[in-house]
């Protein structure tokens, strides 16, 4: 089945109505969006997913619990992912609700945190704070809530105040969130995708769906790579996203009904 944008208006209307029917029948859908690496399109794809939900008449919220790489503004640190997610959600959210933990430097967050603490500033990243922020967003009762990770699946958060090593994946595990895996299609992505999927499943979570994000349209044997991943990943391909000027330009590539099968 082609997951590219429906060829006729009729089929896209059918798609919308089936999305609407399916997701409307269930309670909140919360997903953790991870990727095969940093810069593979987690934010771009998340915004496209949110736009597809809006077309299906669904309310949405988004969460970027930990960010690194921010502009320093009068209102405080501002991360472009978090701003994009805030903008792409149709539930009114404050910046701090979307992104409670932000570091200025575009480096691994645990290193940015350690650097601040070495200067006597900041505090260890606590999973509790991430969980609290998530609970507050869940209370908004949006139909769909997307949580974007940072980097890849096993993102270190550093030690908590009790000296225990933490990872952002621990949060997803704690909340039993189904995972959406964004695969940046480029040579080498098959290994990264399979290793990430293995880690997610060994952590006890379910991959609700995966997205082929076509970062390099000129990738040799692109279709065959996607077909290999369809064969090797035990999860539905919910979108094949081409390079596009904006996430909303590819919202019709998303097959929400496939995602909906993961509803609780
Ligand atoms: N399908 C696409 N078409 C056009 N541009 C894209 C596409 N996917 C990603 N990009 C661009 O590639 C860059 C990286 O994408 P994005 O920021 O979504 O990655 P990420 O995985 O969220 O990164 P991070 O780990 O920093 O959160 C961005 O400039 C984004 O706009
Ligand atoms: C700064 C970058 N854009 C991301 N926000 C953070 C990426 C952390 C990667 C950690 C690692 O090396 O796995
Ligand atoms: Mg991002």
PDB file of C-alpha atoms and ligand atoms in Angstrom:
ATOM      1  CA  UNK A   1       0.000   0.000   0.000  1.00  0.00           C
ATOM      2  CA  UNK A   2       1.407   3.361  -1.005  1.00  0.00           C
ATOM      3  CA  UNK A   3       1.659   5.734   1.878  1.00  0.00           C
ATOM      4  CA  UNK A   4       2.430   8.707  -0.311  1.00  0.00           C
ATOM      5  CA  UNK A   5      -0.111  11.476  -0.515  1.00  0.00           C
ATOM      6  CA  UNK A   6      -3.417  10.083  -1.768  1.00  0.00           C
ATOM      7  CA  UNK A   7      -3.684  10.428  -5.550  1.00  0.00           C
ATOM      8  CA  UNK A   8      -7.182  11.963  -5.521  1.00  0.00           C
ATOM      9  CA  UNK A   9      -9.057  14.359  -3.239  1.00  0.00           C
ATOM     10  CA  UNK A  10     -11.617  11.614  -2.694  1.00  0.00           C
ATOM     11  CA  UNK A  11      -9.065   9.206  -1.211  1.00  0.00           C
ATOM     12  CA  UNK A  12      -7.655  11.946   1.036  1.00  0.00           C
ATOM     13  CA  UNK A  13     -11.191  12.670   2.294  1.00  0.00           C
ATOM     14  CA  UNK A  14     -11.638   8.953   2.926  1.00  0.00           C
ATOM     15  CA  UNK A  15      -8.283   9.005   4.740  1.00  0.00           C
ATOM     16  CA  UNK A  16      -9.368  11.934   6.900  1.00  0.00           C
ATOM     17  CA  UNK A  17     -12.708  10.398   7.769  1.00  0.00           C
ATOM     18  CA  UNK A  18     -11.140   7.060   8.666  1.00  0.00           C
ATOM     19  CA  UNK A  19      -8.519   8.876  10.751  1.00  0.00           C
ATOM     20  CA  UNK A  20     -11.249  10.921  12.407  1.00  0.00           C
ATOM     21  CA  UNK A  21     -13.448   7.925  13.136  1.00  0.00           C
ATOM     22  CA  UNK A  22     -10.676   5.779  14.449  1.00  0.00           C
ATOM     23  CA  UNK A  23      -8.922   8.212  16.710  1.00  0.00           C
ATOM     24  CA  UNK A  24     -12.115   9.903  17.902  1.00  0.00           C
ATOM     25  CA  UNK A  25     -13.286   6.535  19.281  1.00  0.00           C
ATOM     26  CA  UNK A  26     -10.385   6.300  21.689  1.00  0.00           C
ATOM     27  CA  UNK A  27      -8.915   8.199  24.575  1.00  0.00           C
ATOM     28  CA  UNK A  28      -5.724  10.270  24.434  1.00  0.00           C
ATOM     29  CA  UNK A  29      -3.016   8.953  22.144  1.00  0.00           C
ATOM     30  CA  UNK A  30       0.412   9.734  23.561  1.00  0.00           C
ATOM     31  CA  UNK A  31       3.561   8.780  21.666  1.00  0.00           C
ATOM     32  CA  UNK A  32       7.295   9.201  22.203  1.00  0.00           C
ATOM     33  CA  UNK A  33       9.015  10.265  18.980  1.00  0.00           C
ATOM     34  CA  UNK A  34      12.592   9.041  18.668  1.00  0.00           C
ATOM     35  CA  UNK A  35      15.000   8.867  15.776  1.00  0.00           C
ATOM     36  CA  UNK A  36      17.947   6.940  14.418  1.00  0.00           C
ATOM     37  CA  UNK A  37      20.137   9.899  15.330  1.00  0.00           C
ATOM     38  CA  UNK A  38      20.113  13.614  15.946  1.00  0.00           C
ATOM     39  CA  UNK A  39      19.077  15.731  12.938  1.00  0.00           C
ATOM     40  CA  UNK A  40      17.090  12.929  11.238  1.00  0.00           C
ATOM     41  CA  UNK A  41      13.745  14.743  11.249  1.00  0.00           C
ATOM     42  CA  UNK A  42      12.084  13.997  14.600  1.00  0.00           C
ATOM     43  CA  UNK A  43      10.821  17.592  14.831  1.00  0.00           C
ATOM     44  CA  UNK A  44       9.948  17.893  11.132  1.00  0.00           C
ATOM     45  CA  UNK A  45       7.988  14.625  11.219  1.00  0.00           C
ATOM     46  CA  UNK A  46       6.348  15.438  14.567  1.00  0.00           C
ATOM     47  CA  UNK A  47       5.047  18.709  13.123  1.00  0.00           C
ATOM     48  CA  UNK A  48       3.745  16.848  10.066  1.00  0.00           C
ATOM     49  CA  UNK A  49       2.007  14.337  12.359  1.00  0.00           C
ATOM     50  CA  UNK A  50       0.420  17.189  14.317  1.00  0.00           C
ATOM     51  CA  UNK A  51      -0.788  18.832  11.100  1.00  0.00           C
ATOM     52  CA  UNK A  52      -2.326  15.523   9.979  1.00  0.00           C
ATOM     53  CA  UNK A  53      -4.106  15.262  13.335  1.00  0.00           C
ATOM     54  CA  UNK A  54      -5.521  18.779  12.906  1.00  0.00           C
ATOM     55  CA  UNK A  55      -6.898  17.792   9.469  1.00  0.00           C
ATOM     56  CA  UNK A  56      -8.554  14.837  11.194  1.00  0.00           C
ATOM     57  CA  UNK A  57     -10.254  17.273  13.589  1.00  0.00           C
ATOM     58  CA  UNK A  58      -8.138  16.225  16.547  1.00  0.00           C
ATOM     59  CA  UNK A  59      -6.755  18.333  19.372  1.00  0.00           C
ATOM     60  CA  UNK A  60      -3.015  18.071  19.922  1.00  0.00           C
ATOM     61  CA  UNK A  61      -0.271  18.953  22.356  1.00  0.00           C
ATOM     62  CA  UNK A  62       3.480  18.433  22.194  1.00  0.00           C
ATOM     63  CA  UNK A  63       6.342  18.131  24.657  1.00  0.00           C
ATOM     64  CA  UNK A  64      10.091  18.574  24.203  1.00  0.00           C
ATOM     65  CA  UNK A  65      11.196  17.771  27.746  1.00  0.00           C
ATOM     66  CA  UNK A  66      14.917  18.267  27.204  1.00  0.00           C
ATOM     67  CA  UNK A  67      16.512  20.543  24.621  1.00  0.00           C
ATOM     68  CA  UNK A  68      20.067  21.581  23.850  1.00  0.00           C
ATOM     69  CA  UNK A  69      20.922  24.362  21.452  1.00  0.00           C
ATOM     70  CA  UNK A  70      18.898  27.452  22.345  1.00  0.00           C
ATOM     71  CA  UNK A  71      18.765  31.119  21.594  1.00  0.00           C
ATOM     72  CA  UNK A  72      19.184  33.401  24.615  1.00  0.00           C
ATOM     73  CA  UNK A  73      16.175  35.740  24.609  1.00  0.00           C
ATOM     74  CA  UNK A  74      14.712  38.222  27.073  1.00  0.00           C
ATOM     75  CA  UNK A  75      12.046  35.634  27.884  1.00  0.00           C
ATOM     76  CA  UNK A  76      14.745  33.006  28.540  1.00  0.00           C
ATOM     77  CA  UNK A  77      16.291  30.154  26.525  1.00  0.00           C
ATOM     78  CA  UNK A  78      14.355  29.240  23.394  1.00  0.00           C
ATOM     79  CA  UNK A  79      14.950  26.024  21.396  1.00  0.00           C
ATOM     80  CA  UNK A  80      13.783  25.933  17.771  1.00  0.00           C
ATOM     81  CA  UNK A  81      12.353  22.394  18.100  1.00  0.00           C
ATOM     82  CA  UNK A  82      10.272  23.377  21.100  1.00  0.00           C
ATOM     83  CA  UNK A  83       9.062  26.548  19.386  1.00  0.00           C
ATOM     84  CA  UNK A  84       8.108  24.533  16.283  1.00  0.00           C
ATOM     85  CA  UNK A  85       6.196  22.005  18.381  1.00  0.00           C
ATOM     86  CA  UNK A  86       4.479  24.745  20.383  1.00  0.00           C
ATOM     87  CA  UNK A  87       3.453  26.411  17.119  1.00  0.00           C
ATOM     88  CA  UNK A  88       2.326  23.121  15.534  1.00  0.00           C
ATOM     89  CA  UNK A  89       0.077  22.143  18.459  1.00  0.00           C
ATOM     90  CA  UNK A  90      -3.516  23.403  18.499  1.00  0.00           C
ATOM     91  CA  UNK A  91      -3.696  23.426  22.305  1.00  0.00           C
ATOM     92  CA  UNK A  92      -2.474  26.691  23.827  1.00  0.00           C
ATOM     93  CA  UNK A  93       0.755  25.845  25.659  1.00  0.00           C
ATOM     94  CA  UNK A  94       3.314  28.087  27.329  1.00  0.00           C
ATOM     95  CA  UNK A  95       6.919  27.649  26.234  1.00  0.00           C
ATOM     96  CA  UNK A  96       7.892  26.270  29.652  1.00  0.00           C
ATOM     97  CA  UNK A  97       5.086  23.682  29.465  1.00  0.00           C
ATOM     98  CA  UNK A  98       6.543  22.456  26.152  1.00  0.00           C
ATOM     99  CA  UNK A  99      10.208  22.629  27.116  1.00  0.00           C
ATOM    100  CA  UNK A 100      10.925  22.671  30.852  1.00  0.00           C
ATOM    101  CA  UNK A 101      14.630  21.725  30.584  1.00  0.00           C
ATOM    102  CA  UNK A 102      16.756  23.694  28.139  1.00  0.00           C
ATOM    103  CA  UNK A 103      20.481  24.145  27.653  1.00  0.00           C
ATOM    104  CA  UNK A 104      22.046  26.868  25.544  1.00  0.00           C
ATOM    105  CA  UNK A 105      24.843  24.866  23.974  1.00  0.00           C
ATOM    106  CA  UNK A 106      24.007  22.512  21.063  1.00  0.00           C
ATOM    107  CA  UNK A 107      25.772  19.553  22.681  1.00  0.00           C
ATOM    108  CA  UNK A 108      24.719  16.408  24.568  1.00  0.00           C
ATOM    109  CA  UNK A 109      22.385  17.720  27.313  1.00  0.00           C
ATOM    110  CA  UNK A 110      24.120  15.806  30.105  1.00  0.00           C
ATOM    111  CA  UNK A 111      27.424  17.457  29.163  1.00  0.00           C
ATOM    112  CA  UNK A 112      25.793  20.887  29.005  1.00  0.00           C
ATOM    113  CA  UNK A 113      24.344  20.219  32.459  1.00  0.00           C
ATOM    114  CA  UNK A 114      27.682  19.025  33.871  1.00  0.00           C
ATOM    115  CA  UNK A 115      29.400  22.119  32.484  1.00  0.00           C
ATOM    116  CA  UNK A 116      26.914  24.393  34.261  1.00  0.00           C
ATOM    117  CA  UNK A 117      27.204  22.472  37.522  1.00  0.00           C
ATOM    118  CA  UNK A 118      30.997  22.652  37.376  1.00  0.00           C
ATOM    119  CA  UNK A 119      30.515  26.420  37.477  1.00  0.00           C
ATOM    120  CA  UNK A 120      28.197  26.081  40.454  1.00  0.00           C
ATOM    121  CA  UNK A 121      25.147  26.729  38.288  1.00  0.00           C
ATOM    122  CA  UNK A 122      22.115  24.590  37.391  1.00  0.00           C
ATOM    123  CA  UNK A 123      21.196  21.257  38.962  1.00  0.00           C
ATOM    124  CA  UNK A 124      21.166  17.605  37.855  1.00  0.00           C
ATOM    125  CA  UNK A 125      18.465  16.707  35.318  1.00  0.00           C
ATOM    126  CA  UNK A 126      15.781  14.863  37.302  1.00  0.00           C
ATOM    127  CA  UNK A 127      13.432  12.390  35.620  1.00  0.00           C
ATOM    128  CA  UNK A 128      10.783  13.469  38.139  1.00  0.00           C
ATOM    129  CA  UNK A 129      10.734  16.952  36.613  1.00  0.00           C
ATOM    130  CA  UNK A 130      10.242  15.469  33.134  1.00  0.00           C
ATOM    131  CA  UNK A 131       7.450  13.239  34.407  1.00  0.00           C
ATOM    132  CA  UNK A 132       5.777  16.164  36.193  1.00  0.00           C
ATOM    133  CA  UNK A 133       5.799  18.224  33.017  1.00  0.00           C
ATOM    134  CA  UNK A 134       4.306  15.324  31.094  1.00  0.00           C
ATOM    135  CA  UNK A 135       1.544  14.840  33.656  1.00  0.00           C
ATOM    136  CA  UNK A 136       0.624  18.522  33.387  1.00  0.00           C
ATOM    137  CA  UNK A 137       0.380  18.262  29.584  1.00  0.00           C
ATOM    138  CA  UNK A 138      -1.638  15.045  29.806  1.00  0.00           C
ATOM    139  CA  UNK A 139      -4.142  16.945  31.947  1.00  0.00           C
ATOM    140  CA  UNK A 140      -4.889  19.114  28.892  1.00  0.00           C
ATOM    141  CA  UNK A 141      -6.690  15.970  27.607  1.00  0.00           C
ATOM    142  CA  UNK A 142      -5.739  16.588  23.972  1.00  0.00           C
ATOM    143  CA  UNK A 143      -6.626  13.743  21.598  1.00  0.00           C
ATOM    144  CA  UNK A 144      -2.966  13.373  20.667  1.00  0.00           C
ATOM    145  CA  UNK A 145       0.142  14.182  22.701  1.00  0.00           C
ATOM    146  CA  UNK A 146       3.565  13.850  21.064  1.00  0.00           C
ATOM    147  CA  UNK A 147       6.744  13.787  23.110  1.00  0.00           C
ATOM    148  CA  UNK A 148       9.923  14.445  21.133  1.00  0.00           C
ATOM    149  CA  UNK A 149      13.125  12.975  22.516  1.00  0.00           C
ATOM    150  CA  UNK A 150      16.548  14.435  21.886  1.00  0.00           C
ATOM    151  CA  UNK A 151      19.212  12.854  19.716  1.00  0.00           C
ATOM    152  CA  UNK A 152      18.554   9.109  19.577  1.00  0.00           C
ATOM    153  CA  UNK A 153      16.864   6.586  21.842  1.00  0.00           C
ATOM    154  CA  UNK A 154      19.556   6.197  24.471  1.00  0.00           C
ATOM    155  CA  UNK A 155      20.032   9.858  25.354  1.00  0.00           C
ATOM    156  CA  UNK A 156      22.010  10.244  28.607  1.00  0.00           C
ATOM    157  CA  UNK A 157      20.621  12.668  31.198  1.00  0.00           C
ATOM    158  CA  UNK A 158      23.573  12.313  33.570  1.00  0.00           C
ATOM    159  CA  UNK A 159      23.323  11.202  37.200  1.00  0.00           C
ATOM    160  CA  UNK A 160      20.407  12.313  39.343  1.00  0.00           C
ATOM    161  CA  UNK A 161      20.896  13.763  42.824  1.00  0.00           C
ATOM    162  CA  UNK A 162      21.240  10.194  44.176  1.00  0.00           C
ATOM    163  CA  UNK A 163      24.073   9.448  41.718  1.00  0.00           C
ATOM    164  CA  UNK A 164      21.943   7.149  39.512  1.00  0.00           C
ATOM    165  CA  UNK A 165      22.662   7.235  35.742  1.00  0.00           C
ATOM    166  CA  UNK A 166      19.514   8.272  33.853  1.00  0.00           C
ATOM    167  CA  UNK A 167      18.462   8.201  30.213  1.00  0.00           C
ATOM    168  CA  UNK A 168      15.574   9.931  28.455  1.00  0.00           C
ATOM    169  CA  UNK A 169      14.389   6.460  27.411  1.00  0.00           C
ATOM    170  CA  UNK A 170      13.759   5.783  31.138  1.00  0.00           C
ATOM    171  CA  UNK A 171      10.999   8.409  30.988  1.00  0.00           C
ATOM    172  CA  UNK A 172       9.317   6.734  27.980  1.00  0.00           C
ATOM    173  CA  UNK A 173       9.590   3.379  29.755  1.00  0.00           C
ATOM    174  CA  UNK A 174       8.184   4.825  32.978  1.00  0.00           C
ATOM    175  CA  UNK A 175       5.156   6.158  31.118  1.00  0.00           C
ATOM    176  CA  UNK A 176       4.859   3.027  28.945  1.00  0.00           C
ATOM    177  CA  UNK A 177       4.659   5.238  25.869  1.00  0.00           C
ATOM    178  CA  UNK A 178       4.321   3.673  22.424  1.00  0.00           C
ATOM    179  CA  UNK A 179       7.204   4.868  20.275  1.00  0.00           C
ATOM    180  CA  UNK A 180       7.300   6.403  16.812  1.00  0.00           C
ATOM    181  CA  UNK A 181      10.688   5.795  15.201  1.00  0.00           C
ATOM    182  CA  UNK A 182      11.853   8.332  12.636  1.00  0.00           C
ATOM    183  CA  UNK A 183      14.428   6.827  10.283  1.00  0.00           C
ATOM    184  CA  UNK A 184      16.584   9.345   8.447  1.00  0.00           C
ATOM    185  CA  UNK A 185      16.957   7.609   5.085  1.00  0.00           C
ATOM    186  CA  UNK A 186      20.637   7.605   4.261  1.00  0.00           C
ATOM    187  CA  UNK A 187      23.263   4.862   3.823  1.00  0.00           C
ATOM    188  CA  UNK A 188      23.768   3.237   7.223  1.00  0.00           C
ATOM    189  CA  UNK A 189      20.234   3.897   8.471  1.00  0.00           C
ATOM    190  CA  UNK A 190      19.225   0.227   8.399  1.00  0.00           C
ATOM    191  CA  UNK A 191      21.692  -0.644  11.153  1.00  0.00           C
ATOM    192  CA  UNK A 192      20.752   2.419  13.214  1.00  0.00           C
ATOM    193  CA  UNK A 193      17.049   1.646  12.806  1.00  0.00           C
ATOM    194  CA  UNK A 194      17.374  -2.036  13.761  1.00  0.00           C
ATOM    195  CA  UNK A 195      19.601  -1.326  16.772  1.00  0.00           C
ATOM    196  CA  UNK A 196      17.230   1.390  17.956  1.00  0.00           C
ATOM    197  CA  UNK A 197      14.218  -0.893  17.498  1.00  0.00           C
ATOM    198  CA  UNK A 198      16.010  -3.662  19.405  1.00  0.00           C
ATOM    199  CA  UNK A 199      16.768  -1.302  22.306  1.00  0.00           C
ATOM    200  CA  UNK A 200      13.165  -0.020  22.416  1.00  0.00           C
ATOM    201  CA  UNK A 201      11.790  -3.568  22.476  1.00  0.00           C
ATOM    202  CA  UNK A 202      14.344  -4.726  25.059  1.00  0.00           C
ATOM    203  CA  UNK A 203      13.205  -1.769  27.191  1.00  0.00           C
ATOM    204  CA  UNK A 204       9.738  -3.300  27.031  1.00  0.00           C
ATOM    205  CA  UNK A 205       8.075  -0.739  24.789  1.00  0.00           C
ATOM    206  CA  UNK A 206       6.127  -1.079  21.575  1.00  0.00           C
ATOM    207  CA  UNK A 207       6.995   0.675  18.308  1.00  0.00           C
ATOM    208  CA  UNK A 208       3.616   2.062  17.203  1.00  0.00           C
ATOM    209  CA  UNK A 209       5.003   2.908  13.806  1.00  0.00           C
ATOM    210  CA  UNK A 210       8.010   4.116  11.928  1.00  0.00           C
ATOM    211  CA  UNK A 211       8.553   6.910   9.431  1.00  0.00           C
ATOM    212  CA  UNK A 212      10.901   6.891   6.440  1.00  0.00           C
ATOM    213  CA  UNK A 213      12.119  10.459   6.338  1.00  0.00           C
ATOM    214  CA  UNK A 214      13.763  10.934   2.955  1.00  0.00           C
ATOM    215  CA  UNK A 215      16.659  13.215   3.833  1.00  0.00           C
ATOM    216  CA  UNK A 216      18.533  12.216   0.671  1.00  0.00           C
ATOM    217  CA  UNK A 217      16.157  11.732  -2.285  1.00  0.00           C
ATOM    218  CA  UNK A 218      19.149  10.723  -4.384  1.00  0.00           C
ATOM    219  CA  UNK A 219      20.014   7.837  -2.042  1.00  0.00           C
ATOM    220  CA  UNK A 220      20.779   4.811  -4.283  1.00  0.00           C
ATOM    221  CA  UNK A 221      18.160   2.039  -3.954  1.00  0.00           C
ATOM    222  CA  UNK A 222      15.992   4.243  -1.722  1.00  0.00           C
ATOM    223  CA  UNK A 223      12.855   2.146  -2.296  1.00  0.00           C
ATOM    224  CA  UNK A 224      14.748  -1.092  -1.653  1.00  0.00           C
ATOM    225  CA  UNK A 225      16.112   0.322   1.619  1.00  0.00           C
ATOM    226  CA  UNK A 226      12.593   1.255   2.718  1.00  0.00           C
ATOM    227  CA  UNK A 227      11.305  -2.179   1.693  1.00  0.00           C
ATOM    228  CA  UNK A 228      14.115  -3.831   3.683  1.00  0.00           C
ATOM    229  CA  UNK A 229      13.092  -1.869   6.757  1.00  0.00           C
ATOM    230  CA  UNK A 230       9.413  -2.725   6.195  1.00  0.00           C
ATOM    231  CA  UNK A 231      10.493  -6.359   6.190  1.00  0.00           C
ATOM    232  CA  UNK A 232      12.891  -6.173   9.149  1.00  0.00           C
ATOM    233  CA  UNK A 233      11.065  -3.800  11.487  1.00  0.00           C
ATOM    234  CA  UNK A 234       8.149  -5.268  13.425  1.00  0.00           C
ATOM    235  CA  UNK A 235       6.118  -2.059  13.103  1.00  0.00           C
ATOM    236  CA  UNK A 236       3.980  -0.410  10.420  1.00  0.00           C
ATOM    237  CA  UNK A 237       5.449   2.209   8.088  1.00  0.00           C
ATOM    238  CA  UNK A 238       3.075   5.075   8.917  1.00  0.00           C
ATOM    239  CA  UNK A 239       4.591   7.675   6.610  1.00  0.00           C
ATOM    240  CA  UNK A 240       7.104   8.035   3.838  1.00  0.00           C
ATOM    241  CA  UNK A 241       8.059  11.707   4.042  1.00  0.00           C
ATOM    242  CA  UNK A 242       9.772  13.327   1.052  1.00  0.00           C
ATOM    243  CA  UNK A 243      11.948  16.415   1.324  1.00  0.00           C
ATOM    244  CA  UNK A 244       9.510  19.306   1.460  1.00  0.00           C
ATOM    245  CA  UNK A 245       9.458  23.030   2.178  1.00  0.00           C
ATOM    246  CA  UNK A 246       7.514  22.565   5.412  1.00  0.00           C
ATOM    247  CA  UNK A 247       6.015  19.816   7.596  1.00  0.00           C
ATOM    248  CA  UNK A 248       2.465  20.831   6.676  1.00  0.00           C
ATOM    249  CA  UNK A 249       3.331  20.193   3.011  1.00  0.00           C
ATOM    250  CA  UNK A 250       3.682  16.488   3.805  1.00  0.00           C
ATOM    251  CA  UNK A 251       0.841  16.021   6.315  1.00  0.00           C
ATOM    252  CA  UNK A 252      -1.106  13.894   3.817  1.00  0.00           C
ATOM    253  CA  UNK A 253       1.748  11.379   3.698  1.00  0.00           C
ATOM    254  CA  UNK A 254       0.834  10.334   7.226  1.00  0.00           C
ATOM    255  CA  UNK A 255      -1.472   7.344   7.636  1.00  0.00           C
ATOM    256  CA  UNK A 256      -2.897   8.063  11.093  1.00  0.00           C
ATOM    257  CA  UNK A 257      -5.202   5.045  10.956  1.00  0.00           C
ATOM    258  CA  UNK A 258      -2.134   2.738  10.993  1.00  0.00           C
ATOM    259  CA  UNK A 259      -0.921   4.612  14.058  1.00  0.00           C
ATOM    260  CA  UNK A 260      -4.356   4.335  15.617  1.00  0.00           C
ATOM    261  CA  UNK A 261      -4.115   0.512  15.814  1.00  0.00           C
ATOM    262  CA  UNK A 262      -1.812   1.055  18.786  1.00  0.00           C
ATOM    263  CA  UNK A 263      -4.554   2.711  20.756  1.00  0.00           C
ATOM    264  CA  UNK A 264      -4.850   1.306  24.234  1.00  0.00           C
TER     265      UNK A 264
HETATM  266  N1  LIG B   1      11.558  15.714   5.022  1.00  0.00           N
HETATM  267  C1  LIG B   1      12.256  16.862   5.181  1.00  0.00           C
HETATM  268  N2  LIG B   1      12.209  17.823   4.241  1.00  0.00           N
HETATM  269  C2  LIG B   1      12.899  18.968   4.377  1.00  0.00           C
HETATM  270  N3  LIG B   1      13.697  19.272   5.443  1.00  0.00           N
HETATM  271  C3  LIG B   1      13.764  18.326   6.422  1.00  0.00           C
HETATM  272  C4  LIG B   1      13.063  17.097   6.348  1.00  0.00           C
HETATM  273  N4  LIG B   1      13.340  16.382   7.478  1.00  0.00           N
HETATM  274  C5  LIG B   1      14.178  17.139   8.212  1.00  0.00           C
HETATM  275  N5  LIG B   1      14.443  18.315   7.585  1.00  0.00           N
HETATM  276  C6  LIG B   1      15.328  19.390   8.050  1.00  0.00           C
HETATM  277  O1  LIG B   1      16.510  18.777   8.533  1.00  0.00           O
HETATM  278  C7  LIG B   1      16.958  19.413   9.745  1.00  0.00           C
HETATM  279  C8  LIG B   1      16.910  18.370  10.888  1.00  0.00           C
HETATM  280  O2  LIG B   1      15.559  17.993  11.095  1.00  0.00           O
HETATM  281  P1  LIG B   1      14.960  18.003  12.579  1.00  0.00           P
HETATM  282  O3  LIG B   1      15.329  19.237  13.280  1.00  0.00           O
HETATM  283  O4  LIG B   1      13.526  17.659  12.474  1.00  0.00           O
HETATM  284  O5  LIG B   1      15.799  16.788  13.188  1.00  0.00           O
HETATM  285  P2  LIG B   1      15.714  16.223  14.671  1.00  0.00           P
HETATM  286  O6  LIG B   1      15.871  14.759  14.586  1.00  0.00           O
HETATM  287  O7  LIG B   1      14.488  16.737  15.312  1.00  0.00           O
HETATM  288  O8  LIG B   1      17.011  16.871  15.343  1.00  0.00           O
HETATM  289  P3  LIG B   1      17.325  16.985  16.930  1.00  0.00           P
HETATM  290  O9  LIG B   1      17.995  15.701  17.310  1.00  0.00           O
HETATM  291  O10 LIG B   1      18.238  18.174  17.012  1.00  0.00           O
HETATM  292  O11 LIG B   1      16.042  17.183  17.640  1.00  0.00           O
HETATM  293  C9  LIG B   1      15.995  20.567   9.983  1.00  0.00           C
HETATM  294  O12 LIG B   1      16.543  21.740   9.362  1.00  0.00           O
HETATM  295  C10 LIG B   1      14.740  20.139   9.241  1.00  0.00           C
HETATM  296  O13 LIG B   1      13.940  21.237   8.841  1.00  0.00           O
HETATM  297  C1  LIG B   2      22.187  19.477  19.911  1.00  0.00           C
HETATM  298  C2  LIG B   2      21.426  18.459  19.108  1.00  0.00           C
HETATM  299  N1  LIG B   2      20.671  19.163  18.057  1.00  0.00           N
HETATM  300  C3  LIG B   2      20.451  17.663  19.965  1.00  0.00           C
HETATM  301  N2  LIG B   2      19.456  18.569  20.514  1.00  0.00           N
HETATM  302  C4  LIG B   2      21.119  16.896  21.079  1.00  0.00           C
HETATM  303  C5  LIG B   2      21.864  15.698  20.530  1.00  0.00           C
HETATM  304  C6  LIG B   2      22.465  14.867  21.640  1.00  0.00           C
HETATM  305  C7  LIG B   2      23.229  13.684  21.095  1.00  0.00           C
HETATM  306  C8  LIG B   2      23.863  12.854  22.197  1.00  0.00           C
HETATM  307  C9  LIG B   2      24.618  11.662  21.587  1.00  0.00           C
HETATM  308  O1  LIG B   2      25.775  11.835  21.161  1.00  0.00           O
HETATM  309  O2  LIG B   2      23.980  10.591  21.398  1.00  0.00           O
HETATM  310 MG1  LIG B   3      14.264  17.884  16.974  1.00  0.00          MG
END
